[in-house]
């Protein structure tokens, strides 16, 4: 039963060494795969702690011959040191991942603030055009006012012409001269032209009034939006100031992140070297054991 457990341990260690060797020798290995390997190795080393803890008592009970006893003790010491280094790398990795999550959150908030800032800049450009729109509204109002009075006078003139036409028609029935008939015809034609012009003027006046109403509505909407955007601008400035301070703090922590990355790289190298040493020691131990059994 014990031989099966040791065979499983030997196979597991060989697979782990093969995996770590492949990641170490692959210059194009994904950084995420390397970090996942560190976490997996840390978990495995944690499970191996119980084995390392029972090894001294086992060696005392088994009383193996030298150099097997010293090889196993030396191996246990190296494994404990490797476990400590892996745990340290895991702690650095967890800290780095936390910083990366914070940076991702800051980047997302920065993108949102940038978008809102662009909207605010467009609104500010729109607010800058308000004086021109108000001037246009004033000109339209003056045009409507100036145009309405002549239209009223034209309407009164048409009514007066109608009265005069009726009067001249009655005189014509009384036998006035032919010249009066010509004047009457000219007056009737003038009345028709005046009525036609009055209709055109009324239509133009209606259009100007409609345009004036639309301009007033647009100005009201723009005034409301400008007030809202001014409030958002103040809020955005406050948030940008807070983000600037946060970014300065994060920038200060980036130096620590680079140092952590350098230490992770060093630990990766040390782990690879330790694994190679362990494999060499195990191979030597198995060779010596086989030689001892043969004798």
XYZ file of C-alpha atoms in Angstrom:
295
model
C 0.000 0.000 0.000
C 2.808 2.437 0.832
C 4.558 1.716 -2.447
C 1.436 2.751 -4.383
C 1.267 6.058 -2.521
C 4.927 6.741 -3.190
C 4.519 5.806 -6.848
C 1.626 8.291 -7.095
C 3.760 10.932 -5.369
C 6.643 10.243 -7.727
C 4.353 10.501 -10.773
C 2.789 13.712 -9.500
C 6.165 15.290 -8.859
C 7.345 14.268 -12.309
C 4.264 15.804 -13.939
C 4.671 19.004 -11.932
C 8.338 19.224 -12.871
C 7.483 18.650 -16.526
C 4.879 21.424 -16.434
C 7.194 23.907 -14.737
C 10.044 23.012 -17.072
C 7.850 23.603 -20.119
C 6.751 26.995 -18.793
C 10.320 27.959 -17.906
C 11.854 26.933 -21.219
C 9.068 28.478 -23.316
C 10.129 32.046 -23.969
C 6.665 32.876 -25.349
C 4.760 31.534 -22.342
C 1.707 33.557 -21.381
C 2.275 35.582 -18.222
C -1.134 34.474 -16.953
C -0.113 30.811 -17.309
C 3.024 31.505 -15.281
C 1.043 33.234 -12.546
C -1.490 30.388 -12.439
C 1.411 27.947 -12.124
C 2.759 29.914 -9.153
C -0.640 29.737 -7.429
C -0.981 26.026 -8.183
C 2.514 25.331 -6.888
C 1.748 27.306 -3.739
C -1.365 25.205 -3.125
C 0.607 21.998 -3.725
C 3.394 23.112 -1.393
C 0.794 23.845 1.252
C -0.505 20.282 0.958
C 3.087 18.979 1.091
C 3.657 20.714 4.428
C 2.080 17.781 6.285
C 4.432 15.358 4.530
C 7.453 17.469 5.435
C 6.268 17.715 9.047
C 6.064 13.925 9.425
C 9.401 13.250 7.730
C 11.707 13.774 10.778
C 9.713 11.326 12.911
C 9.626 8.837 10.051
C 13.382 9.035 9.570
C 13.921 8.513 13.283
C 11.707 5.432 13.253
C 13.000 3.961 9.994
C 16.669 4.639 10.753
C 17.703 4.548 7.097
C 21.341 4.163 6.226
C 23.446 6.989 4.979
C 23.406 8.717 2.551
C 19.649 8.067 2.145
C 18.831 9.684 5.478
C 20.864 12.818 4.785
C 19.501 13.008 1.234
C 15.922 12.915 2.491
C 16.625 15.461 5.210
C 18.351 17.745 2.729
C 15.479 17.333 0.301
C 12.960 18.211 3.020
C 14.952 21.335 3.869
C 15.026 22.447 0.244
C 11.316 21.785 -0.131
C 10.536 23.868 2.939
C 12.629 26.731 1.551
C 10.961 26.391 -1.851
C 7.535 26.423 -0.182
C 8.476 29.595 1.675
C 9.592 31.277 -1.561
C 6.468 30.191 -3.394
C 4.289 31.520 -0.573
C 6.156 34.827 -0.779
C 5.618 34.924 -4.541
C 1.941 34.136 -4.027
C 1.589 37.040 -1.610
C 3.254 39.391 -4.096
C 1.010 38.060 -6.846
C -2.143 38.629 -4.789
C -1.043 42.193 -4.065
C -0.337 42.801 -7.735
C -3.696 41.398 -8.813
C -5.430 43.672 -6.310
C -3.556 46.665 -7.731
C -4.487 45.605 -11.273
C -8.163 45.422 -10.319
C -7.897 48.887 -8.827
C -6.225 50.171 -11.994
C -8.947 48.600 -14.147
C -11.582 50.365 -12.074
C -9.733 53.663 -12.374
C -9.382 53.201 -16.137
C -13.125 52.562 -16.514
C -13.972 55.606 -14.419
C -11.456 57.680 -16.384
C -13.150 56.651 -19.644
C -16.569 57.622 -18.253
C -15.262 60.978 -17.014
C -13.628 61.597 -20.401
C -16.936 60.932 -22.159
C -18.836 63.254 -19.848
C -16.141 65.891 -20.252
C -16.558 65.721 -24.039
C -20.336 66.167 -23.609
C -19.714 69.117 -21.349
C -17.364 70.720 -23.863
C -20.013 70.380 -26.581
C -22.551 71.931 -24.233
C -20.177 74.794 -23.498
C -19.803 75.441 -27.217
C -23.593 75.438 -27.494
C -23.879 77.827 -24.569
C -21.378 80.117 -26.283
C -23.796 80.403 -29.216
C -26.622 81.608 -26.949
C -25.887 85.338 -27.451
C -26.140 84.941 -31.225
C -29.421 83.038 -30.881
C -30.826 85.682 -28.567
C -29.814 88.388 -31.047
C -31.535 86.447 -33.816
C -34.644 86.227 -31.663
C -34.576 89.987 -31.059
C -34.234 90.714 -34.788
C -37.142 88.409 -35.609
C -39.293 90.050 -32.951
C -38.525 93.482 -34.396
C -39.316 92.246 -37.899
C -42.645 90.850 -36.754
C -43.487 94.075 -34.939
C -42.426 96.247 -37.877
C -44.314 94.112 -40.352
C -47.576 93.849 -38.401
C -48.247 97.608 -38.431
C -48.028 98.035 -42.251
C -50.210 94.957 -42.653
C -52.856 96.560 -40.441
C -52.647 99.805 -42.384
C -52.952 97.895 -45.646
C -56.074 96.163 -44.389
C -57.610 99.504 -43.408
C -56.689 100.878 -46.839
C -58.514 97.995 -48.504
C -61.614 98.669 -46.432
C -61.454 102.389 -47.338
C -61.034 101.550 -51.006
C -64.066 99.301 -50.814
C -66.155 102.136 -49.397
C -64.886 104.485 -52.102
C -65.640 101.900 -54.748
C -69.176 101.563 -53.549
C -69.542 105.348 -53.618
C -68.119 105.648 -57.130
C -70.354 102.857 -58.307
C -73.364 104.812 -57.090
C -72.132 107.971 -58.843
C -71.599 106.029 -62.038
C -75.205 104.897 -61.902
C -76.171 108.567 -61.763
C -74.573 109.264 -65.174
C -71.047 110.560 -64.571
C -68.604 110.915 -67.397
C -66.611 108.104 -69.011
C -63.398 109.308 -67.301
C -64.977 108.466 -63.980
C -65.663 104.963 -65.230
C -61.973 104.543 -66.109
C -60.961 105.794 -62.670
C -63.403 103.369 -61.114
C -61.876 100.464 -63.042
C -58.379 101.523 -62.004
C -59.496 101.740 -58.372
C -61.001 98.249 -58.592
C -57.738 96.874 -60.020
C -55.731 98.609 -57.296
C -58.037 97.129 -54.684
C -57.494 93.646 -56.101
C -53.713 94.070 -56.088
C -53.809 95.434 -52.560
C -55.924 92.506 -51.369
C -53.508 90.070 -53.004
C -50.507 91.779 -51.412
C -52.302 91.769 -48.067
C -52.801 87.999 -48.311
C -49.113 87.533 -49.078
C -48.114 89.801 -46.187
C -50.397 87.927 -43.797
C -48.832 84.627 -44.843
C -45.335 86.030 -44.308
C -46.378 87.413 -40.930
C -47.714 84.018 -39.897
C -44.415 82.394 -40.897
C -42.399 84.951 -38.947
C -44.556 84.436 -35.876
C -44.084 80.665 -36.123
C -40.332 81.094 -36.475
C -40.338 83.429 -33.503
C -42.186 80.837 -31.391
C -39.742 78.113 -32.384
C -36.803 80.346 -31.530
C -38.273 81.065 -28.105
C -38.762 77.347 -27.460
C -35.199 76.581 -28.546
C -33.841 79.310 -26.290
C -35.794 77.935 -23.339
C -34.432 74.426 -23.930
C -30.878 75.735 -24.331
C -31.122 77.828 -21.154
C -32.338 74.801 -19.200
C -29.624 72.546 -20.594
C -26.931 75.140 -19.978
C -27.952 75.400 -16.321
C -27.913 71.613 -15.964
C -24.529 71.338 -17.644
C -23.072 74.015 -15.406
C -24.048 71.881 -12.406
C -22.540 68.795 -14.050
C -19.395 70.764 -14.845
C -18.892 71.654 -11.213
C -19.502 68.043 -10.166
C -17.155 66.764 -12.877
C -14.402 69.148 -11.831
C -14.664 67.880 -8.262
C -14.508 64.252 -9.376
C -11.611 64.920 -11.736
C -9.693 66.529 -8.895
C -10.321 63.479 -6.721
C -9.304 61.131 -9.553
C -6.111 63.123 -10.097
C -5.120 62.606 -6.485
C -5.960 58.889 -6.734
C -3.942 58.543 -9.943
C -0.972 60.193 -8.245
C -1.203 57.630 -5.441
C -1.459 54.776 -7.933
C 1.529 56.122 -9.874
C 3.509 56.010 -6.665
C 2.605 52.345 -6.190
C 3.662 51.405 -9.741
C 7.321 51.414 -8.693
C 6.460 48.786 -6.089
C 4.640 46.731 -8.719
C 7.675 46.753 -10.991
C 9.841 45.601 -8.077
C 7.323 42.826 -7.338
C 7.435 41.709 -10.966
C 11.248 41.598 -10.837
C 11.153 39.540 -7.666
C 8.595 37.164 -9.207
C 10.967 36.628 -12.131
C 13.822 35.910 -9.723
C 11.628 33.510 -7.761
C 10.648 31.716 -10.961
C 14.338 31.185 -11.703
C 15.065 30.002 -8.176
C 12.104 27.604 -8.278
C 13.289 26.149 -11.568
C 16.806 25.691 -10.149
C 15.420 24.107 -6.972
C 13.301 21.699 -8.977
C 16.271 20.713 -11.090
C 18.326 20.115 -7.953
C 15.498 18.065 -6.441
C 15.206 15.917 -9.545
C 18.969 15.340 -9.581
C 18.947 14.425 -5.889
C 16.023 12.038 -6.316
C 17.700 10.405 -9.302
C 20.923 9.973 -7.310
C 18.977 8.613 -4.351
C 17.114 6.084 -6.507
C 20.379 5.057 -8.155
C 22.075 4.547 -4.810
C 19.048 2.655 -3.514
C 19.065 0.340 -6.505
C 22.816 -0.177 -6.062
C 22.275 -0.959 -2.404
C 19.496 -3.442 -3.158
C 21.685 -5.091 -5.793
C 24.422 -5.689 -3.262
